Coordinates of N, CA and C in Angstrom, one line a residue:
M1 N 35.9 -15.9 0.0 CA 35.1 -17.1 0.2 C 36.0 -18.2 0.7
E2 N 37.3 -18.4 0.1 CA 38.2 -19.4 0.6 C 38.6 -19.2 2.0
L3 N 38.8 -17.9 2.4 CA 39.2 -17.5 3.7 C 38.1 -17.9 4.7
M4 N 36.8 -17.6 4.4 CA 35.7 -17.9 5.2 C 35.5 -19.5 5.4
R5 N 35.7 -20.2 4.3 CA 35.6 -21.6 4.3 C 36.7 -22.2 5.2
G6 N 37.9 -21.7 5.1 CA 39.0 -22.1 5.9 C 38.8 -21.9 7.4
L7 N 38.3 -20.7 7.7 CA 38.0 -20.4 9.1 C 36.9 -21.3 9.7
R8 N 35.9 -21.6 8.9 CA 34.9 -22.5 9.3 C 35.4 -23.9 9.6
N9 N 36.2 -24.3 8.7 CA 36.8 -25.7 8.9 C 37.7 -25.8 10.0
Q10 N 38.4 -24.8 10.4 CA 39.4 -24.8 11.5 C 38.9 -24.1 12.7
L11 N 37.6 -23.9 12.8 CA 37.0 -23.1 13.9 C 37.2 -23.8 15.3
T12 N 37.1 -25.1 15.3 CA 37.2 -25.9 16.5 C 38.7 -25.8 17.1
E13 N 39.6 -25.6 16.2 CA 41.0 -25.5 16.6 C 41.4 -24.1 17.0
L14 N 40.7 -23.1 16.4 CA 41.0 -21.7 16.6 C 40.4 -21.3 18.0
I15 N 39.3 -21.8 18.3 CA 38.6 -21.4 19.5 C 38.7 -22.4 20.6
T16 N 39.4 -22.1 21.7 CA 39.6 -23.0 22.8 C 38.3 -23.4 23.4
G17 N 38.1 -24.7 23.6 CA 36.9 -25.2 24.3 C 35.7 -25.5 23.4
L18 N 35.9 -25.2 22.2 CA 34.8 -25.4 21.2 C 35.0 -26.8 20.6
G19 N 34.0 -27.7 20.9 CA 34.1 -29.0 20.3 C 33.3 -29.1 19.0
A20 N 33.6 -30.2 18.2 CA 32.9 -30.4 17.0 C 31.4 -30.6 17.2
Q21 N 31.1 -31.2 18.3 CA 29.6 -31.4 18.6 C 28.9 -30.1 18.8
D22 N 29.6 -29.0 19.2 CA 29.0 -27.7 19.4 C 28.9 -26.9 18.2
L23 N 29.6 -27.2 17.1 CA 29.7 -26.4 15.9 C 28.3 -26.4 15.2
G24 N 27.7 -27.6 15.1 CA 26.4 -27.7 14.4 C 25.3 -26.8 15.0
P25 N 25.0 -27.0 16.3 CA 24.0 -26.1 16.9 C 24.3 -24.7 16.8
M26 N 25.6 -24.3 16.9 CA 26.0 -22.9 16.9 C 25.7 -22.3 15.5
S27 N 26.1 -23.1 14.4 CA 25.9 -22.7 13.1 C 24.4 -22.5 12.7
L28 N 23.6 -23.5 13.3 CA 22.2 -23.5 13.0 C 21.5 -22.2 13.7
G29 N 22.0 -21.9 14.9 CA 21.5 -20.8 15.6 C 21.8 -19.5 14.9
L30 N 23.1 -19.4 14.4 CA 23.5 -18.2 13.7 C 22.7 -18.1 12.4
S31 N 22.4 -19.2 11.7 CA 21.7 -19.1 10.4 C 20.3 -18.6 10.7
H32 N 19.6 -19.1 11.8 CA 18.3 -18.6 12.2 C 18.3 -17.1 12.5
S33 N 19.3 -16.7 13.2 CA 19.4 -15.3 13.6 C 19.6 -14.4 12.3
L34 N 20.4 -14.8 11.4 CA 20.6 -14.1 10.2 C 19.3 -14.0 9.4
S35 N 18.6 -15.1 9.3 CA 17.4 -15.2 8.6 C 16.3 -14.2 9.2
R36 N 16.2 -14.2 10.5 CA 15.3 -13.3 11.1 C 15.7 -11.9 10.9
Y37 N 17.0 -11.6 10.9 CA 17.4 -10.2 10.6 C 17.1 -9.8 9.2
K38 N 17.3 -10.7 8.2 CA 17.0 -10.4 6.9 C 15.5 -10.1 6.7
L39 N 14.6 -11.0 7.3 CA 13.2 -10.8 7.2 C 12.7 -9.5 7.8
K40 N 13.3 -9.2 9.0 CA 12.9 -8.0 9.7 C 13.2 -6.7 8.9
F41 N 14.3 -6.7 8.2 CA 14.7 -5.5 7.5 C 14.6 -5.6 6.0
S42 N 13.8 -6.6 5.6 CA 13.7 -6.8 4.1 C 12.8 -5.7 3.5
P43 N 13.3 -5.0 2.5 CA 12.4 -4.0 1.8 C 11.3 -4.7 1.1
E44 N 11.5 -5.9 0.6 CA 10.4 -6.6 0.0 C 9.2 -6.8 0.9
K45 N 9.5 -7.1 2.2 CA 8.5 -7.3 3.2 C 7.6 -6.1 3.3
V46 N 8.2 -4.9 3.4 CA 7.5 -3.6 3.5 C 6.7 -3.4 2.2
D47 N 7.3 -3.7 1.1 CA 6.6 -3.6 -0.2 C 5.3 -4.4 -0.2
T48 N 5.4 -5.6 0.3 CA 4.3 -6.5 0.4 C 3.2 -5.9 1.3
M49 N 3.5 -5.3 2.4 CA 2.5 -4.7 3.2 C 1.8 -3.5 2.5
I50 N 2.6 -2.8 1.8 CA 2.0 -1.6 1.0 C 1.1 -2.2 -0.1
I51 N 1.5 -3.2 -0.8 CA 0.7 -3.8 -1.8 C -0.6 -4.3 -1.3
Q52 N -0.6 -5.0 -0.2 CA -1.8 -5.6 0.5 C -2.7 -4.5 1.0
D53 N -2.1 -3.4 1.5 CA -2.9 -2.3 2.1 C -3.6 -1.6 1.0
I54 N -2.9 -1.3 -0.1 CA -3.6 -0.5 -1.2 C -4.7 -1.3 -1.8
G55 N -4.4 -2.7 -1.9 CA -5.5 -3.5 -2.5 C -6.7 -3.6 -1.6
L56 N -6.5 -3.6 -0.3 CA -7.6 -3.6 0.7 C -8.3 -2.3 0.6
L57 N -7.6 -1.2 0.5 CA -8.2 0.1 0.4 C -9.1 0.2 -0.8
D58 N -8.7 -0.3 -1.9 CA -9.5 -0.3 -3.1 C -10.8 -1.1 -2.9
D59 N -10.6 -2.2 -2.3 CA -11.8 -3.1 -2.0 C -12.8 -2.3 -1.1
L60 N -12.2 -1.7 -0.1 CA -13.1 -1.0 0.9 C -13.8 0.2 0.2
D61 N -13.1 0.9 -0.6 CA -13.7 2.0 -1.3 C -15.0 1.5 -2.1
K62 N -14.8 0.4 -2.8 CA -15.9 -0.1 -3.6 C -17.1 -0.6 -2.7
E63 N -16.7 -1.3 -1.6 CA -17.8 -1.7 -0.7 C -18.4 -0.6 0.0
L64 N -17.6 0.4 0.4 CA -18.2 1.6 1.1 C -19.1 2.3 0.2
N65 N -18.8 2.5 -1.0 CA -19.6 3.2 -2.0 C -20.9 2.4 -2.2
T66 N -20.8 1.1 -2.3 CA -22.0 0.2 -2.5 C -23.0 0.4 -1.3
Y67 N -22.5 0.3 -0.1 CA -23.3 0.4 1.1 C -23.9 1.8 1.2
A68 N -23.1 2.8 0.9 CA -23.6 4.2 1.0 C -24.7 4.5 0.0
M69 N -24.6 3.9 -1.2 CA -25.6 4.1 -2.2 C -26.9 3.3 -1.8
R70 N -26.7 2.2 -1.1 CA -27.9 1.4 -0.6 C -28.6 2.2 0.5
V71 N -27.9 2.9 1.3 CA -28.5 3.7 2.3 C -29.4 4.8 1.7
R72 N -28.8 5.5 0.7 CA -29.5 6.5 -0.1 C -30.8 6.0 -0.7
E73 N -30.7 4.8 -1.4 CA -31.8 4.3 -2.1 C -32.9 3.8 -1.1
W74 N -32.5 3.2 0.0 CA -33.4 2.7 1.0 C -34.1 3.9 1.7
Y75 N -33.3 4.8 2.2 CA -33.9 5.9 3.0 C -34.6 6.9 2.1
G76 N -34.2 6.9 0.8 CA -34.8 7.8 -0.2 C -36.3 7.6 -0.4
W77 N -36.8 6.4 -0.1 CA -38.2 6.2 -0.2 C -39.0 7.0 0.9
H78 N -38.3 7.2 2.0 CA -38.9 8.0 3.1 C -38.7 9.5 3.0
F79 N -37.5 9.8 2.6 CA -37.1 11.2 2.6 C -36.2 11.5 1.3
P80 N -36.9 11.5 0.1 CA -36.1 11.6 -1.1 C -35.4 12.9 -1.3
E81 N -35.9 14.0 -0.7 CA -35.2 15.3 -0.9 C -33.9 15.4 -0.2
L82 N -33.6 14.5 0.8 CA -32.4 14.6 1.5 C -31.1 14.3 0.7
T83 N -31.3 13.5 -0.4 CA -30.2 13.1 -1.2 C -29.5 14.3 -1.9
K84 N -30.3 15.3 -2.3 CA -29.7 16.5 -3.0 C -29.2 17.5 -2.0
I85 N -29.7 17.4 -0.8 CA -29.3 18.4 0.3 C -28.0 18.0 0.9
V86 N -27.8 16.7 1.2 CA -26.6 16.2 1.8 C -25.9 15.3 0.8
T87 N -24.9 15.8 0.1 CA -24.3 15.1 -1.0 C -23.1 14.1 -0.5
D88 N -22.5 14.4 0.6 CA -21.5 13.6 1.2 C -22.0 12.3 1.8
N89 N -21.5 11.2 1.4 CA -22.1 9.9 1.8 C -22.0 9.7 3.3
I90 N -20.8 10.0 3.9 CA -20.6 9.8 5.3 C -21.5 10.8 6.1
Q91 N -21.6 12.0 5.7 CA -22.6 12.9 6.4 C -24.0 12.5 6.3
Y92 N -24.3 11.9 5.1 CA -25.7 11.4 4.9 C -26.0 10.3 5.9
A93 N -25.1 9.4 6.0 CA -25.3 8.2 6.9 C -25.4 8.7 8.4
K94 N -24.6 9.7 8.7 CA -24.7 10.2 10.1 C -26.0 10.9 10.3
V95 N -26.5 11.7 9.3 CA -27.8 12.4 9.5 C -28.9 11.4 9.6
V96 N -28.9 10.4 8.8 CA -30.0 9.4 8.8 C -30.0 8.6 10.1
K97 N -28.8 8.3 10.6 CA -28.7 7.6 11.9 C -29.3 8.4 13.0
M98 N -28.9 9.7 13.0 CA -29.4 10.6 14.1 C -30.9 10.8 14.0
M99 N -31.4 11.0 12.8 CA -32.8 11.5 12.5 C -33.8 10.4 12.6
G100 N -33.5 9.2 12.0 CA -34.5 8.2 11.9 C -35.7 8.7 11.1
N101 N -36.8 8.8 11.7 CA -38.0 9.3 11.0 C -37.8 10.8 10.7
R102 N -38.2 11.2 9.5 CA -38.0 12.6 9.1 C -38.7 13.6 9.9
V103 N -39.8 13.2 10.6 CA -40.5 14.1 11.5 C -39.7 14.6 12.7
N104 N -38.6 13.8 13.0 CA -37.8 14.2 14.1 C -36.8 15.3 13.7
A105 N -36.7 15.7 12.4 CA -35.6 16.6 12.0 C -35.7 18.0 12.6
V106 N -37.0 18.5 12.8 CA -37.1 19.8 13.3 C -36.7 20.0 14.7
N107 N -36.6 18.9 15.5 CA -36.2 19.0 16.9 C -34.7 18.6 17.1
L108 N -34.0 18.4 16.1 CA -32.6 17.9 16.2 C -31.6 19.0 15.8
D109 N -30.4 18.9 16.4 CA -29.3 19.8 16.1 C -28.3 19.0 15.3
F110 N -28.2 19.4 14.0 CA -27.3 18.7 13.1 C -25.9 19.5 12.9
S111 N -25.7 20.4 13.8 CA -24.5 21.3 13.6 C -23.2 20.5 13.6
E112 N -23.1 19.4 14.4 CA -21.9 18.7 14.5 C -21.6 17.8 13.2
I113 N -22.7 17.6 12.5 CA -22.6 16.9 11.2 C -22.5 17.8 10.0
L114 N -23.4 18.8 10.0 CA -23.4 19.7 8.9 C -22.9 21.1 9.4
S115 N -21.7 21.4 8.9 CA -21.1 22.7 9.3 C -21.8 23.9 8.7
D116 N -22.6 23.7 7.6 CA -23.3 24.8 7.0 C -24.7 24.9 7.6
E117 N -25.0 26.0 8.2 CA -26.3 26.3 8.8 C -27.4 26.3 7.7
E118 N -27.0 26.8 6.6 CA -28.0 26.8 5.5 C -28.5 25.4 5.1
L119 N -27.6 24.5 5.1 CA -27.9 23.1 4.7 C -28.9 22.5 5.8
E120 N -28.6 22.8 7.1 CA -29.4 22.3 8.1 C -30.8 22.9 8.0
T121 N -30.9 24.2 7.7 CA -32.2 24.8 7.5 C -33.0 24.2 6.3
Q122 N -32.3 23.9 5.2 CA -32.9 23.3 4.1 C -33.4 21.9 4.4
L123 N -32.6 21.2 5.2 CA -33.0 19.8 5.6 C -34.3 19.8 6.4
K124 N -34.3 20.7 7.4 CA -35.5 20.7 8.3 C -36.8 21.2 7.5
E125 N -36.6 22.2 6.6 CA -37.8 22.6 5.8 C -38.2 21.5 4.9
A126 N -37.3 20.8 4.3 CA -37.7 19.7 3.3 C -38.3 18.6 4.1
A127 N -37.9 18.3 5.3 CA -38.5 17.2 6.1 C -40.0 17.5 6.3
V128 N -40.4 18.7 6.5 CA -41.8 19.1 6.8 C -42.7 18.8 5.6
I129 N -42.2 19.1 4.4 CA -43.0 19.1 3.2 C -42.6 17.9 2.3
S130 N -41.9 16.9 2.9 CA -41.4 15.8 2.0 C -42.5 15.0 1.4
M131 N -42.3 14.5 0.2 CA -43.2 13.7 -0.5 C -43.0 12.2 -0.3
G132 N -42.0 11.9 0.6 CA -41.7 10.5 0.8 C -42.8 9.7 1.5
T133 N -42.6 8.4 1.4 CA -43.6 7.5 2.0 C -43.3 7.3 3.5
E134 N -44.3 6.8 4.2 CA -44.0 6.4 5.6 C -43.4 5.1 5.7
V135 N -42.5 4.9 6.7 CA -41.9 3.6 6.9 C -42.0 3.2 8.3
S136 N -41.9 1.9 8.6 CA -42.1 1.4 9.9 C -40.9 1.6 10.8
D137 N -41.0 1.4 12.1 CA -39.9 1.5 13.0 C -38.9 0.4 12.7
L138 N -39.4 -0.8 12.2 CA -38.5 -1.9 11.9 C -37.6 -1.5 10.7
D139 N -38.3 -0.9 9.7 CA -37.5 -0.4 8.5 C -36.4 0.6 8.9
L140 N -36.8 1.5 9.8 CA -35.8 2.5 10.2 C -34.7 1.9 11.0
S141 N -35.0 0.9 11.8 CA -34.0 0.2 12.6 C -32.9 -0.5 11.7
N142 N -33.4 -1.1 10.6 CA -32.5 -1.8 9.7 C -31.7 -0.7 8.9
I143 N -32.3 0.4 8.5 CA -31.6 1.4 7.8 C -30.5 2.0 8.7
R144 N -30.8 2.2 10.0 CA -29.8 2.7 10.9 C -28.6 1.7 11.1
E145 N -28.9 0.5 11.1 CA -27.9 -0.5 11.2 C -27.0 -0.5 10.0
L146 N -27.6 -0.3 8.8 CA -26.8 -0.1 7.6 C -25.9 1.1 7.7
C147 N -26.4 2.2 8.3 CA -25.6 3.4 8.5 C -24.4 3.1 9.4
D148 N -24.6 2.3 10.4 CA -23.5 1.9 11.3 C -22.4 1.2 10.5
Q149 N -22.8 0.3 9.6 CA -21.9 -0.4 8.7 C -21.1 0.6 7.9
V150 N -21.7 1.6 7.3 CA -21.1 2.6 6.5 C -20.1 3.4 7.3
L151 N -20.5 3.8 8.5 CA -19.6 4.6 9.4 C -18.4 3.7 9.9
A152 N -18.7 2.4 10.2 CA -17.6 1.6 10.6 C -16.5 1.3 9.5
L153 N -17.0 1.1 8.3 CA -16.1 0.9 7.2 C -15.3 2.2 6.9
S154 N -16.0 3.3 7.0 CA -15.3 4.6 6.8 C -14.2 4.8 7.8
E155 N -14.5 4.5 9.1 CA -13.4 4.6 10.1 C -12.3 3.7 9.9
Y156 N -12.6 2.4 9.5 CA -11.5 1.5 9.2 C -10.7 1.9 8.0
R157 N -11.3 2.5 7.0 CA -10.6 2.9 5.9 C -9.6 4.1 6.3
A158 N -10.1 4.9 7.2 CA -9.2 6.0 7.6 C -8.0 5.5 8.3
Q159 N -8.2 4.4 9.1 CA -7.1 3.8 9.8 C -6.1 3.2 8.8
L160 N -6.6 2.5 7.8 CA -5.8 1.9 6.8 C -5.0 3.0 6.0
Y161 N -5.7 4.1 5.7 CA -5.0 5.2 5.0 C -3.9 5.8 5.8
D162 N -4.1 5.9 7.1 CA -3.0 6.5 8.0 C -1.8 5.5 8.0
Y163 N -2.1 4.2 8.0 CA -1.0 3.2 8.0 C -0.3 3.3 6.7
L164 N -1.0 3.4 5.6 CA -0.4 3.5 4.3 C 0.5 4.7 4.1
R165 N 0.0 5.8 4.6 CA 0.7 7.1 4.6 C 2.0 7.0 5.3
S166 N 1.9 6.3 6.5 CA 3.1 6.2 7.3 C 4.2 5.3 6.6
R167 N 3.7 4.2 6.1 CA 4.6 3.2 5.4 C 5.2 3.9 4.2
M168 N 4.4 4.6 3.4 CA 4.9 5.2 2.2 C 5.9 6.3 2.5
N169 N 5.7 7.1 3.5 CA 6.6 8.1 3.9 C 7.9 7.5 4.4
T170 N 7.9 6.3 4.9 CA 9.1 5.7 5.4 C 9.9 5.0 4.3
I171 N 9.2 4.2 3.4 CA 9.9 3.4 2.4 C 10.1 4.2 1.1
A172 N 9.2 5.1 0.8 CA 9.3 5.8 -0.5 C 9.0 7.3 -0.3
P173 N 9.7 8.0 0.4 CA 9.4 9.4 0.7 C 9.4 10.3 -0.6
N174 N 10.4 10.0 -1.4 CA 10.5 10.9 -2.7 C 9.3 10.6 -3.6
L175 N 9.0 9.3 -3.8 CA 7.8 9.0 -4.6 C 6.5 9.6 -4.0
T176 N 6.4 9.5 -2.7 CA 5.2 10.0 -2.0 C 5.1 11.5 -2.2
A177 N 6.2 12.2 -2.1 CA 6.2 13.7 -2.3 C 5.8 14.1 -3.7
L178 N 6.2 13.2 -4.7 CA 5.9 13.5 -6.1 C 4.5 13.3 -6.5
V179 N 4.0 12.1 -6.1 CA 2.6 11.7 -6.6 C 1.6 11.5 -5.5
G180 N 2.0 11.5 -4.3 CA 1.1 11.2 -3.2 C 1.1 9.7 -2.8
E181 N 0.5 9.5 -1.6 CA 0.5 8.1 -1.1 C -0.3 7.1 -1.9
L182 N -1.5 7.5 -2.4 CA -2.3 6.5 -3.1 C -1.8 6.2 -4.4
V183 N -1.4 7.2 -5.2 CA -0.9 6.9 -6.6 C 0.5 6.2 -6.4
G184 N 1.3 6.6 -5.5 CA 2.6 5.9 -5.3 C 2.4 4.5 -4.9
A185 N 1.5 4.2 -4.0 CA 1.2 2.8 -3.6 C 0.7 2.0 -4.8
H186 N -0.2 2.6 -5.6 CA -0.7 1.9 -6.8 C 0.5 1.5 -7.8
L187 N 1.4 2.5 -7.9 CA 2.6 2.3 -8.8 C 3.4 1.1 -8.3
I188 N 3.7 1.1 -7.0 CA 4.4 0.0 -6.4 C 3.7 -1.3 -6.6
A189 N 2.4 -1.3 -6.4 CA 1.6 -2.6 -6.6 C 1.7 -3.0 -8.0
H190 N 1.6 -2.1 -8.9 CA 1.7 -2.4 -10.4 C 3.0 -3.0 -10.8
G191 N 4.1 -2.4 -10.2 CA 5.4 -2.9 -10.5 C 5.8 -4.1 -9.8
G192 N 5.1 -4.5 -8.7 CA 5.4 -5.7 -7.9 C 6.3 -5.4 -6.7
S193 N 7.1 -4.3 -6.8 CA 7.9 -3.9 -5.7 C 8.5 -2.5 -6.0
L194 N 9.0 -1.9 -5.0 CA 9.7 -0.6 -5.2 C 10.9 -0.7 -6.0
L195 N 11.6 -1.8 -5.9 CA 12.8 -2.0 -6.7 C 12.5 -2.2 -8.1
N196 N 11.5 -2.9 -8.4 CA 11.1 -3.1 -9.8 C 10.6 -1.8 -10.4
L197 N 9.9 -1.0 -9.6 CA 9.4 0.3 -10.1 C 10.6 1.2 -10.4
A198 N 11.7 1.1 -9.6 CA 12.8 2.0 -9.8 C 13.6 1.6 -11.1
K199 N 13.4 0.4 -11.6 CA 14.1 0.0 -12.8 C 13.3 0.4 -14.0
Q200 N 12.1 0.9 -13.9 CA 11.3 1.2 -15.0 C 11.8 2.6 -15.6
P201 N 11.8 2.7 -16.9 CA 12.1 4.0 -17.5 C 11.1 5.1 -17.2
G202 N 11.5 6.3 -17.2 CA 10.7 7.4 -16.8 C 9.4 7.5 -17.6
S203 N 9.5 7.2 -18.9 CA 8.3 7.3 -19.8 C 7.2 6.3 -19.3
T204 N 7.7 5.1 -18.9 CA 6.7 4.0 -18.5 C 6.1 4.5 -17.2
I205 N 6.8 5.0 -16.3 CA 6.3 5.5 -15.0 C 5.3 6.6 -15.2
Q206 N 5.5 7.5 -16.2 CA 4.6 8.6 -16.5 C 3.3 8.0 -17.0
I207 N 3.3 7.0 -17.8 CA 2.1 6.4 -18.3 C 1.4 5.7 -17.2
L208 N 2.1 4.9 -16.4 CA 1.4 4.2 -15.3 C 0.8 5.2 -14.3
G209 N 1.5 6.3 -14.0 CA 1.0 7.3 -13.1 C -0.3 8.0 -13.7
A210 N -0.3 8.2 -15.0 CA -1.5 8.8 -15.6 C -2.7 7.9 -15.5
E211 N -2.4 6.6 -15.7 CA -3.5 5.6 -15.7 C -4.0 5.5 -14.3
K212 N -3.2 5.5 -13.3 CA -3.6 5.4 -11.9 C -4.4 6.6 -11.5
V213 N -4.0 7.8 -11.9 CA -4.7 9.0 -11.6 C -6.1 9.0 -12.2
C214 N -6.2 8.5 -13.4 CA -7.5 8.4 -14.1 C -8.4 7.4 -13.3
L215 N -7.8 6.3 -12.9 CA -8.6 5.3 -12.1 C -9.1 5.9 -10.8
L216 N -8.3 6.6 -10.1 CA -8.7 7.2 -8.8 C -9.8 8.3 -9.0
V217 N -9.7 9.1 -10.1 CA -10.7 10.1 -10.3 C -12.0 9.5 -10.7
N218 N -11.9 8.5 -11.6 CA -13.1 7.9 -12.1 C -13.7 6.9 -11.1
G219 N -12.8 6.3 -10.3 CA -13.3 5.3 -9.3 C -14.0 6.0 -8.1

C-alpha cells in the first residue's frame, strides 16, 4: 500500500510529459474502467440474473396454470368430454384453437398435436356424441384468443428456462449436475447468492433442497 501511494504521489515526476493537470482525468478514467470491469465479471451480477429469472419462472407457471384452467372451464361448457381425453394443458389449448366448434373435429387432423392415434379417435368420437352446450362464434373467438395467450406464455417460459439452464451451467455446473437447474436456482435465490449458499452447512442445504423439491412437485 505504501509503495502504491508513493508511486501515485510521484507519478508526474516518474513519467516524462505527464503534468499534474493530466493526473486527475487519467485517474478518473482508470477508476471508471476498473468499475466497468468489476461489474462485467461480478459473480453477484450473474446471481442476480438467476434469482430474477427463477422468480419470473415461478410467476409464469402460476399465471400459465390459471389461464390454462380458464380455457378448460370455458370450453368445457361446449365440449366437457375433451378435458379427460387431453390432459396436457398446452395440447388442450392447441386442440381447442384448431378445432373451434366441436363439430369440426371429425374433419381435422390432430396428429401434429396428439401423437397418440387412439387419443385422436377418442376425441373425434366424443365430439359427435358430446353433451356440451352450443356456443356462439363470438364465444369461440374469445376462447381461441385465450388459447393464444396460453401458448404465448408457454413459449416465453421455454425461452426463460433455456436462459436459466445456460446461466446455471455456466455459474454453478456442479450444483446443476447434483440437483438440476430449477432446484439449484431456487437454492441460490433462497440463499441470496451462490457465495452465501456455499457457506451453508450440508445439513441446511439438504433441508432447503427437500423443501424446494416438495414445492416444485406440489406446485
